[in-house]
Short mmCIF file of C-alpha atoms (C1' of nucleotides) in Angstrom, two decimals:
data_model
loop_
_atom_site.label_atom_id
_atom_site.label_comp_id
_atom_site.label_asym_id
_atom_site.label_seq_id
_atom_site.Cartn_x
_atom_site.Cartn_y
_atom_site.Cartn_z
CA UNK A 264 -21.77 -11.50 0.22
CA UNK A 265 -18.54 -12.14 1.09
CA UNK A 266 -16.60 -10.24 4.22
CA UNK A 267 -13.57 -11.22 3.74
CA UNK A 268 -10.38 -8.98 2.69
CA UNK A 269 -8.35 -8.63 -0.35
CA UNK A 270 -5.60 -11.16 0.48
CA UNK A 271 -8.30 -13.83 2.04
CA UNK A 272 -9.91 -13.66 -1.31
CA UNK A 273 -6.36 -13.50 -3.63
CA UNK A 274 -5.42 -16.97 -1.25
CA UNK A 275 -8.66 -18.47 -2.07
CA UNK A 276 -8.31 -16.96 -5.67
CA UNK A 277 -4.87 -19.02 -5.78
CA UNK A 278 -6.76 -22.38 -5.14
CA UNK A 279 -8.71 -21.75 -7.72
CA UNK A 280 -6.18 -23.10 -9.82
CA UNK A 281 -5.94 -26.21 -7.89
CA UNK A 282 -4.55 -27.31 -4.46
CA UNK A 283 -1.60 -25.49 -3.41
CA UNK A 284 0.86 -25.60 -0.16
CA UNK A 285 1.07 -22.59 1.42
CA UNK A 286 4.65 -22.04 0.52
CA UNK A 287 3.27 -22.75 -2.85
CA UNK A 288 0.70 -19.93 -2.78
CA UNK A 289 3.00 -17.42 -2.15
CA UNK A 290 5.27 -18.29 -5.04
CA UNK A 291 2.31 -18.03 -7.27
CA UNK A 292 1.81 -14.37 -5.45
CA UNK A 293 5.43 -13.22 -6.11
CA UNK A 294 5.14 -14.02 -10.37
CA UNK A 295 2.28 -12.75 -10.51
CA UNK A 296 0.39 -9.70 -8.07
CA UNK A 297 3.15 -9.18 -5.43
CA UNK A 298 3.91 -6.20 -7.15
CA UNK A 299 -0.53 -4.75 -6.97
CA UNK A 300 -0.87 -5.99 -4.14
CA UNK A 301 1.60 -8.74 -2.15
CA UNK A 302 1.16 -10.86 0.68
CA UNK A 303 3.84 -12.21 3.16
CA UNK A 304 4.00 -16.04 4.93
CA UNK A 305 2.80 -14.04 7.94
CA UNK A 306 -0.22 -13.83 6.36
CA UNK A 307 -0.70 -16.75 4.52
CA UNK A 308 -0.15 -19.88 6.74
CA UNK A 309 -3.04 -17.75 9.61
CA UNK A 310 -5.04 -17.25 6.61
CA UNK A 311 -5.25 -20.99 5.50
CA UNK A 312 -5.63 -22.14 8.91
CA UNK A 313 -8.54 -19.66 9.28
CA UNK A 314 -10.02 -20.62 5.80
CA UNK A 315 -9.87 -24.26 7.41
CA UNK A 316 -11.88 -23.47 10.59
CA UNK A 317 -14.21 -21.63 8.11
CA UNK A 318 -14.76 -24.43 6.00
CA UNK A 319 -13.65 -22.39 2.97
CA UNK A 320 -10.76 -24.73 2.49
CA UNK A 321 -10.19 -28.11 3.66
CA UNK A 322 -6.55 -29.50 3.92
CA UNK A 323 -4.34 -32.65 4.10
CA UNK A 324 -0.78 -33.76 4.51
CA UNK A 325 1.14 -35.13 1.69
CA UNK A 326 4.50 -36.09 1.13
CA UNK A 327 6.31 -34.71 -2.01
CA UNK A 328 9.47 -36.22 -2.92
CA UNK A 329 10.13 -37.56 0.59
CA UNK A 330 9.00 -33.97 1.85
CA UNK A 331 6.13 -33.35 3.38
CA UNK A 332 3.66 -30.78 3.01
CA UNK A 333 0.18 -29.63 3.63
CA UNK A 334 -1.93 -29.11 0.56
CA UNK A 335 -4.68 -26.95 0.51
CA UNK A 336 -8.01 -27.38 -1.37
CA UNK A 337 -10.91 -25.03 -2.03
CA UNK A 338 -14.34 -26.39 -0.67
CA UNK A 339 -17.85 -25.35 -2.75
CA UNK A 340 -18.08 -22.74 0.18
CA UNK A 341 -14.87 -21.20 -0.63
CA UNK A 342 -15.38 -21.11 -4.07
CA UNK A 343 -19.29 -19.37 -3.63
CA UNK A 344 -17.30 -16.66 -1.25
CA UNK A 345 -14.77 -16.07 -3.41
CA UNK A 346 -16.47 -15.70 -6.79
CA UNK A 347 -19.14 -13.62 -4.99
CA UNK A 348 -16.34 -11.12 -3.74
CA UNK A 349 -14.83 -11.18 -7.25
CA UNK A 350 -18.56 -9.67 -8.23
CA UNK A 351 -18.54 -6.80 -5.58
CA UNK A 352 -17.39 -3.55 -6.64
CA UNK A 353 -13.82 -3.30 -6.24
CA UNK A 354 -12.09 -1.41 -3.70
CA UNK A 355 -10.06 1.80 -4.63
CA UNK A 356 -6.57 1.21 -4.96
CA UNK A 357 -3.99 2.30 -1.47
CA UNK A 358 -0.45 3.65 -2.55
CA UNK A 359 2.36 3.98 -0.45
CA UNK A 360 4.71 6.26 -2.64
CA UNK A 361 7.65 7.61 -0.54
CA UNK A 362 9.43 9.98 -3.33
CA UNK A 363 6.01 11.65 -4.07
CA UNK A 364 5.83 12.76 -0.40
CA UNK A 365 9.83 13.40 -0.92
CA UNK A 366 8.74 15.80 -3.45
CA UNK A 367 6.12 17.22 -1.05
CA UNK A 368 8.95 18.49 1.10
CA UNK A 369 11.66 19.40 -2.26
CA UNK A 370 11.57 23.17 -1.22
CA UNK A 371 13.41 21.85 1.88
CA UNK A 372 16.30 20.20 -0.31
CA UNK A 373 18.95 21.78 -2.19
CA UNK A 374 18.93 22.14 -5.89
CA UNK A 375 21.65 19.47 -6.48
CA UNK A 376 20.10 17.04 -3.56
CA UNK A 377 16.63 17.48 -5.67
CA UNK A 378 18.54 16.15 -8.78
CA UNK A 379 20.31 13.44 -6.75
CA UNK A 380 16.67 12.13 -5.45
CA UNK A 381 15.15 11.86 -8.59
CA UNK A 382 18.74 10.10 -10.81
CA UNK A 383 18.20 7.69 -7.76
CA UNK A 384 14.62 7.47 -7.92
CA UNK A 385 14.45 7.18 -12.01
CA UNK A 386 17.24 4.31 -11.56
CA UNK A 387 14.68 2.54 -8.98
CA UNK A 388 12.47 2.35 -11.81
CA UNK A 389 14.16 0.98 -14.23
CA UNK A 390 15.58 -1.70 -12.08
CA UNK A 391 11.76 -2.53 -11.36
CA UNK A 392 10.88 -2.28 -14.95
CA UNK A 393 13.48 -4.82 -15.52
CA UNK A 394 12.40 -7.45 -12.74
CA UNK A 395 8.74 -6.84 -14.12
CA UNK A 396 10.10 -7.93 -18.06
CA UNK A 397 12.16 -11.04 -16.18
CA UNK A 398 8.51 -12.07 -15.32
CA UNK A 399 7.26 -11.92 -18.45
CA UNK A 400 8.28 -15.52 -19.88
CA UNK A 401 6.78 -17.31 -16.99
CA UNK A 402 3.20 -15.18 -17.63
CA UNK A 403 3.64 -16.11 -21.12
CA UNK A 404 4.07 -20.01 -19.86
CA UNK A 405 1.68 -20.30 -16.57
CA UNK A 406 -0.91 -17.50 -17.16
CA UNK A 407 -3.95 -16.46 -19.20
CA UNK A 408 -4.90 -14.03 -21.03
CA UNK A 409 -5.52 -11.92 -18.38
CA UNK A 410 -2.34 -12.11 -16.46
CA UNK A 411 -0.44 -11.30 -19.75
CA UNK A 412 -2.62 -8.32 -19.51
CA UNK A 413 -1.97 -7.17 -15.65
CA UNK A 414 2.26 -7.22 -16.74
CA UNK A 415 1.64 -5.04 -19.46
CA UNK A 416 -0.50 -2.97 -17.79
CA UNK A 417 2.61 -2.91 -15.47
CA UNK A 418 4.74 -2.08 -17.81
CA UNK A 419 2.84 0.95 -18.98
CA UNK A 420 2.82 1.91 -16.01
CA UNK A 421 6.18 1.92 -15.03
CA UNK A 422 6.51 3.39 -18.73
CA UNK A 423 4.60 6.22 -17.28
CA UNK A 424 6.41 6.66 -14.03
CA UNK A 425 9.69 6.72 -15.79
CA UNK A 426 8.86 9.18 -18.33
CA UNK A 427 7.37 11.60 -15.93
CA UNK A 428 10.39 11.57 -13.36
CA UNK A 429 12.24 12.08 -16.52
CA UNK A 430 10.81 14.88 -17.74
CA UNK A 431 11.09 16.75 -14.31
CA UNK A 432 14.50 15.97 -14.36
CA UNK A 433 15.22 17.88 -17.68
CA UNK A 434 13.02 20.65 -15.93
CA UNK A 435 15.19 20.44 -12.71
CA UNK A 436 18.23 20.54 -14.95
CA UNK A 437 17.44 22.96 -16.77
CA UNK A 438 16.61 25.53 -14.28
CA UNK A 439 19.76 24.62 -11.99
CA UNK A 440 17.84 22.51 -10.05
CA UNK A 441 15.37 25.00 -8.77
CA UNK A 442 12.04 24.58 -9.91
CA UNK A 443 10.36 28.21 -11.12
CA UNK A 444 7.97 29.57 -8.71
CA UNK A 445 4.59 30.28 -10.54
CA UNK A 446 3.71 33.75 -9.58
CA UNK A 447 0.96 33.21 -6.67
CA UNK A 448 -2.00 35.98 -7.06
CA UNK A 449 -0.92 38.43 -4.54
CA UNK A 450 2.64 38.29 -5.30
CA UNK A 451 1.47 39.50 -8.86
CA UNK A 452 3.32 42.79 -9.86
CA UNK B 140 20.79 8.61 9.50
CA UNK B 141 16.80 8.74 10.41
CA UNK B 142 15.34 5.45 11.21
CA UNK B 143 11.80 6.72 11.33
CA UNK B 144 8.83 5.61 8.84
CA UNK B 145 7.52 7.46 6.50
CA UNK B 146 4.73 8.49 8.30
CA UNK B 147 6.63 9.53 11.25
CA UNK B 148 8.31 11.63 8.67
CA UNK B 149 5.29 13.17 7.21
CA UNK B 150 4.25 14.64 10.24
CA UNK B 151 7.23 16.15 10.94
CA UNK B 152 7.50 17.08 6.78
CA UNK B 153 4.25 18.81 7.83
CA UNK B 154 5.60 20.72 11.18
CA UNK B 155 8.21 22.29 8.55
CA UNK B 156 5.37 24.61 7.43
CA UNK B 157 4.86 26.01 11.28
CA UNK B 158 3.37 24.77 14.13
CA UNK B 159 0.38 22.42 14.16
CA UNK B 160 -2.36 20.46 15.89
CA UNK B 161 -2.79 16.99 15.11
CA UNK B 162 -5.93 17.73 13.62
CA UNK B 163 -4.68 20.31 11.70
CA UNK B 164 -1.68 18.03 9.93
CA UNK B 165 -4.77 15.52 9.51
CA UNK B 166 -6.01 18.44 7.14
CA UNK B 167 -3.02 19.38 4.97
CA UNK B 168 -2.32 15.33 4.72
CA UNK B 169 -6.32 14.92 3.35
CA UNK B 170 -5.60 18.34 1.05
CA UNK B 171 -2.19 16.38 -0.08
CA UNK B 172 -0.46 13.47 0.05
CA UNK B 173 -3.33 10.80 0.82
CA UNK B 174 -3.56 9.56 -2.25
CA UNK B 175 0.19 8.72 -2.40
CA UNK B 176 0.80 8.36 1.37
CA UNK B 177 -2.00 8.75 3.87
CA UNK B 178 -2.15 8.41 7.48
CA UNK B 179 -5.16 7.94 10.28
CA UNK B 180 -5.94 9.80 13.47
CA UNK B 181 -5.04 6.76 14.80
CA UNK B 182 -1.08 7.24 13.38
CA UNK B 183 -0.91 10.87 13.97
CA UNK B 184 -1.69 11.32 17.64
CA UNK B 185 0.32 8.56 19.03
CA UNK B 186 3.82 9.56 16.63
CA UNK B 187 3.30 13.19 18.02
CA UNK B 188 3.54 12.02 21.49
CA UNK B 189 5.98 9.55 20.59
CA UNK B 190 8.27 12.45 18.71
CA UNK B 191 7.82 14.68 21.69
CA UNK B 192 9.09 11.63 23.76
CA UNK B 193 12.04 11.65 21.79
CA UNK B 194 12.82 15.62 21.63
CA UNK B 195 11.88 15.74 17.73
CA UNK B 196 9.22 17.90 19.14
CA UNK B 197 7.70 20.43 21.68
CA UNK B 198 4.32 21.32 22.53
CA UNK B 199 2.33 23.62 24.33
CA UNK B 200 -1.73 23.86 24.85
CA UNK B 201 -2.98 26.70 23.02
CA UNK B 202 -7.15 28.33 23.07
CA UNK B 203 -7.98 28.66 19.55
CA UNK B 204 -11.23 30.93 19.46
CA UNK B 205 -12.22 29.29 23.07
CA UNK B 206 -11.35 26.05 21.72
CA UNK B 207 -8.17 24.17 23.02
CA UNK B 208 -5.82 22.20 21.42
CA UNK B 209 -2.17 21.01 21.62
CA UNK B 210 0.04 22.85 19.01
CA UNK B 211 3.22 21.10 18.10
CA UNK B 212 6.42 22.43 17.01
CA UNK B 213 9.71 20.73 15.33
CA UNK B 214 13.04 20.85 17.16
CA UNK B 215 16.75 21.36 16.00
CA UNK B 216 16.70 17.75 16.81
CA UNK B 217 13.64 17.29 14.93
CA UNK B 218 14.73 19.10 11.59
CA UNK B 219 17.90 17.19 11.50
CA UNK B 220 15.98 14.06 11.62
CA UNK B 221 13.61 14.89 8.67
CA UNK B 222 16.35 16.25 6.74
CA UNK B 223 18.46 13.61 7.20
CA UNK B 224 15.78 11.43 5.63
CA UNK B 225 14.86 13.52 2.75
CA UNK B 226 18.06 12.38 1.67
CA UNK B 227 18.22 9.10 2.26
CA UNK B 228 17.49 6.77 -0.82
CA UNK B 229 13.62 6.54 -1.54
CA UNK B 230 11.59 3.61 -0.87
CA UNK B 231 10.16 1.46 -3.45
CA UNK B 232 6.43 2.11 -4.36
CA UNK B 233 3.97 -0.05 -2.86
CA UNK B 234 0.41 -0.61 -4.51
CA UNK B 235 -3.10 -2.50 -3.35
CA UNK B 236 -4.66 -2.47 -6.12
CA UNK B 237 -8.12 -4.50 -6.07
CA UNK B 238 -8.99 -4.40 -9.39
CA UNK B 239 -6.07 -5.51 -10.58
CA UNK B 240 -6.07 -8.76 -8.51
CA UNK B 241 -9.42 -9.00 -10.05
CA UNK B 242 -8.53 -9.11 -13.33
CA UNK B 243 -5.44 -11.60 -12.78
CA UNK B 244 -8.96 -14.01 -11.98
CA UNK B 245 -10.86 -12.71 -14.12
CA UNK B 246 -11.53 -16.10 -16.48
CA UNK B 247 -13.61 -17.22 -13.30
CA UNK B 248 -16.05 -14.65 -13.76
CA UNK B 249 -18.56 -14.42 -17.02
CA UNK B 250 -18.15 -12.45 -19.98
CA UNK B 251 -20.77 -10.00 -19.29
CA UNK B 252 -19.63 -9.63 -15.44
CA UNK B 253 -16.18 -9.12 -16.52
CA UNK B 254 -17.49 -5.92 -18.79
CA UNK B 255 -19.47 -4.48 -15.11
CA UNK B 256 -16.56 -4.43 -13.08
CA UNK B 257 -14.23 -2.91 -15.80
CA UNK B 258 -17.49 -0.18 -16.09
CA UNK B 259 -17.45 0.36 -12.43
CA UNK B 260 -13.95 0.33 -12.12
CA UNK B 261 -13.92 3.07 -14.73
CA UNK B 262 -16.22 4.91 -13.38
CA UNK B 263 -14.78 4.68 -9.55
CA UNK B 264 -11.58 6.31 -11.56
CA UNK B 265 -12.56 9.16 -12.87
CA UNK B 266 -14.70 10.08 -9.60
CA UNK B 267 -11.39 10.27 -7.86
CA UNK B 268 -10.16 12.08 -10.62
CA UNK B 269 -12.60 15.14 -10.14
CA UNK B 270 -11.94 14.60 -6.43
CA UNK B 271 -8.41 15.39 -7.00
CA UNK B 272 -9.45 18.29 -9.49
CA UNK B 273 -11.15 19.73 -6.48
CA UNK B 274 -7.85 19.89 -4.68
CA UNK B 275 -6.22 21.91 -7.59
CA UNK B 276 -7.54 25.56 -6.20
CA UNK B 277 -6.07 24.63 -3.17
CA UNK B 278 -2.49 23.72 -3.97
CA UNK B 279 -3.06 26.82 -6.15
CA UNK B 280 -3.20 29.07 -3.07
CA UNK B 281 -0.96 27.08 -0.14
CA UNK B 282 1.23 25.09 -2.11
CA UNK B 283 4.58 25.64 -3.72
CA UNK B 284 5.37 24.54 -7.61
CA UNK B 285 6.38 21.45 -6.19
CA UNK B 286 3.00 20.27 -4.44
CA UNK B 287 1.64 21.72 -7.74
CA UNK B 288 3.66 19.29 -9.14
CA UNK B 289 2.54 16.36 -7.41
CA UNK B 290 -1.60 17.77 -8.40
CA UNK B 291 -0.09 17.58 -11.93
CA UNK B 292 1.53 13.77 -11.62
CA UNK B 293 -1.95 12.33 -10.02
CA UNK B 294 -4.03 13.82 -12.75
CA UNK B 295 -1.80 11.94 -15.09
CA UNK B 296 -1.97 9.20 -13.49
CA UNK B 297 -5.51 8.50 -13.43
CA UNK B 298 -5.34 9.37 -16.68
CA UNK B 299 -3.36 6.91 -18.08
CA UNK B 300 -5.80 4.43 -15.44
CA UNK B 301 -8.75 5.45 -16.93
CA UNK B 302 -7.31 5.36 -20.48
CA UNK B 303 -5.74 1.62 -20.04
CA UNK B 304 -9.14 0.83 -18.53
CA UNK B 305 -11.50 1.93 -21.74
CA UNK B 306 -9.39 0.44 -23.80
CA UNK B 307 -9.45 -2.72 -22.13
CA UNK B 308 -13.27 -2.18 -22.12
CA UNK B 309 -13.19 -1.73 -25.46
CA UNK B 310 -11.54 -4.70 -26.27
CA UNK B 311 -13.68 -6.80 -24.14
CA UNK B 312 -16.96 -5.12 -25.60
CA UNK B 313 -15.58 -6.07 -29.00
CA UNK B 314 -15.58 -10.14 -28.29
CA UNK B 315 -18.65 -10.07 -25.94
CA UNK B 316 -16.31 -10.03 -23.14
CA UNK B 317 -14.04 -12.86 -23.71
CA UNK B 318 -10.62 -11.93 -23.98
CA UNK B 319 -9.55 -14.35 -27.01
CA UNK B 320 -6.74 -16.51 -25.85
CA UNK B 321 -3.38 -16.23 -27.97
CA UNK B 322 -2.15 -19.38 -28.29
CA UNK B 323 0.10 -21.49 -26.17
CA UNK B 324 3.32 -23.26 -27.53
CA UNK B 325 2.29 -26.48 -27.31
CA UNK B 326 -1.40 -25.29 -28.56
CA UNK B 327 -0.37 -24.33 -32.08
CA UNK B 328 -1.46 -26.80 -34.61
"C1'" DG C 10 32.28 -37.83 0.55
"C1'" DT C 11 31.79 -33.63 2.83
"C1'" DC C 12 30.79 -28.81 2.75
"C1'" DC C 13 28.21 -24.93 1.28
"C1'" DT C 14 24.51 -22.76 -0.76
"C1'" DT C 15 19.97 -22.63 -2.33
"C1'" DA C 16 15.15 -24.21 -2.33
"C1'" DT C 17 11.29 -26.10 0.13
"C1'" DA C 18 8.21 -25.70 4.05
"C1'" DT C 19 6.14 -23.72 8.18
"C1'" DA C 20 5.77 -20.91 12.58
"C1'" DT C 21 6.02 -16.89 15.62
"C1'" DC C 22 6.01 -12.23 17.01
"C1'" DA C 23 6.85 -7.19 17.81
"C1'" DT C 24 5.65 -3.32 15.41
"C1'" DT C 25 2.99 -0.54 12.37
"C1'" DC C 26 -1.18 1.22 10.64
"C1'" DT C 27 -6.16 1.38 9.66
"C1'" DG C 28 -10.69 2.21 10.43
"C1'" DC C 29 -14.06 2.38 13.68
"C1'" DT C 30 -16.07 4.13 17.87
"C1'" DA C 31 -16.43 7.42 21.47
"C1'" DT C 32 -16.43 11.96 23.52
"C1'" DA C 33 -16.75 16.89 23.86
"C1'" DT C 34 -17.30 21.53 22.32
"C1'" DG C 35 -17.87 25.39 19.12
"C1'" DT C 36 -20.27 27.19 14.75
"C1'" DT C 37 -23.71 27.65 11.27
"C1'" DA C 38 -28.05 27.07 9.15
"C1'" DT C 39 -33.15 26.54 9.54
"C1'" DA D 81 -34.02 25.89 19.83
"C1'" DT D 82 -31.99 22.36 17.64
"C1'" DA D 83 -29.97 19.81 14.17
"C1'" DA D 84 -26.01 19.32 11.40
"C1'" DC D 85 -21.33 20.17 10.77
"C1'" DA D 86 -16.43 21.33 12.01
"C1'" DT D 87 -12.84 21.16 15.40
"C1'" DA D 88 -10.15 18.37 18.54
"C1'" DT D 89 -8.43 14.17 20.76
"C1'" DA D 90 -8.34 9.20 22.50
"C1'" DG D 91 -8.56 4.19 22.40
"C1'" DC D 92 -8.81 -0.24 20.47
"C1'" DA D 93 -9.61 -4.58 17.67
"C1'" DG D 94 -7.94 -6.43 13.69
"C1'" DA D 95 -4.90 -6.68 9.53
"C1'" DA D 96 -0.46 -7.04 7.59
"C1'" DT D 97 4.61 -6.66 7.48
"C1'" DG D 98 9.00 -8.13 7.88
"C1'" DA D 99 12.20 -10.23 10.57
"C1'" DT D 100 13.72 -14.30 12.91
"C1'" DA D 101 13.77 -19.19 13.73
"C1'" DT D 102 13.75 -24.06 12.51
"C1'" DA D 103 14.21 -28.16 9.72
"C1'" DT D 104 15.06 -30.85 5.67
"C1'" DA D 105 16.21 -31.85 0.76
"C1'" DA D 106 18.75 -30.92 -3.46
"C1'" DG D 107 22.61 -29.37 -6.14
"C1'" DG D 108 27.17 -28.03 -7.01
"C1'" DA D 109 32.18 -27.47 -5.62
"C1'" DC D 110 36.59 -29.47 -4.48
#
DNA sequence: GTCCTTATATATCATTCTGCTATATGTTAT
DNA sequence: ATAACATATAGCAGAATGATATATAAGGAC
């Protein structure tokens, strides 16, 4: 069984493709998962060097158009720990949603703030939505199958955010703003 | 302008409601936003001393039935702060999503091991789901329309997640768990 | 040809947050 | 009685971010 985490096993599942620089690695992470789950150089280059001292990857210099760089190779160890993480039952997903806990708190804002939030928010995704589509062609290119499939799962998704924040616009709108209270029990009659 | 993090702002989001013990905003942050934003004991102590430190806060040891504990209360200074971040723009969503990384290496794993993680993951989904059904009494009786709101948006969320999922399943189920490839450019012909 | 910007490539570090462990006491069920 | 659970707080190792720093190569502007 494998103990290491997600973005130990997304590095390793990068060099599964082939021998990759670090710098390399996190290119690949930005077109494709940065936006399910990203990793930054601050975690990459300790991770490789860790991998290395493991023996899950082994490593050597090269230079690249008069450049040098240091390429990065899966071992049959690293492979064996990273396939048998990719058979373990998957971890619930984390989200970090700041306008959902915004909305948490809405009683505290005033009707025309509320509106304000969510016209910014709504614009946020869209923008997204957009970067998302820009990645598509590349996916098309450089992917499989399956990473055609994780950008338009994306897209639904971002489909689905957009609609809702939509809709609770129109409500918002329509009621000035100010979201009708739904009668609580005791404040029935 | 508030430069505090979100979490920082939770807990004070949460001292809007009244006074409370750190163990006690645990609570309303397990019965609300953590699935969109959570935070750890390990957060919530150390931020209340920190916003007492900084005057966003007072305190004063109370005996709850013969029990102590350290009841906190928002300032002036501490309102202005959270207000002034409600309206602030909203940041950007972030996601760790497992199972999606999964899939974007999913051609590593075999047809019929592809087709039990998409089960699992299914099934992982719609446990959360009733988890967050169980909440829905709650919000009922504290909450306001808009943490009723928020109930509403998760339900549809996992939703849609457990809808995209099936049908992927589906899919998968229907060519023995191999995705078929649609052609490359330079593959055609 | 030199200047500026962008891309390649890696390293470091303070800060934030999690998740785990530990501790102590009151309450409820058996 | 006593075990299990709920209340209440503290501390810490480890993970990850995001910001800064450094250096070199490539490409375009003028």
């Amino acid at each position: 069984m494998s103990n290491n985490t997600t973005v130990e096993n997304i590095i390793l599942g990068c060099l599964s493709f082939g021998p990759r620089s670090g710098y390399e690695i996190k290119k690949i992470i930005n077109m494709s998962s940065s936006w399910f789950y990203n990793a930054s150089y601050g975690s990459i280059y300790p991770i490789l060097k860790k991998h290395e001292e493991k023996g899950l990857v082994s490593s050597e210099e090269v230079i690249d158009n008069g450049r040098y760089k240091r390429l990065y190779q899966m071992t049959d160890k690293g492979y064996k720990a990273f396939h048998a993480w990719m058979l373990q039952s998957p971890k619930l997903m984390t989200v970090k949603y700041e306008m959902a806990v915004k909305l948490m708190f809405f009683a505290k804002l005033a009707p025309e703030q509320r509106i304000q939030q969510i016209e910014e928010h709504i614009e946020q995704l869209r923008l997204f939505k957009q970067e998302l589509e820009e990645i598509e062609p590349w996916a098309e290119h450089e992917g499989d199958s399956y990473q055609r499939l994780i950008l338009d799962w994306g897209e639904n998704l971002y489909d689905f955010l957009i609609q809702w924040f939509s809709q609770l616009l129109n409500e918002l709108q329509k009621y000035d703003g100010d979201l009708p209270q739904k009668p609580k029990d005791g404040q029935q009659l």
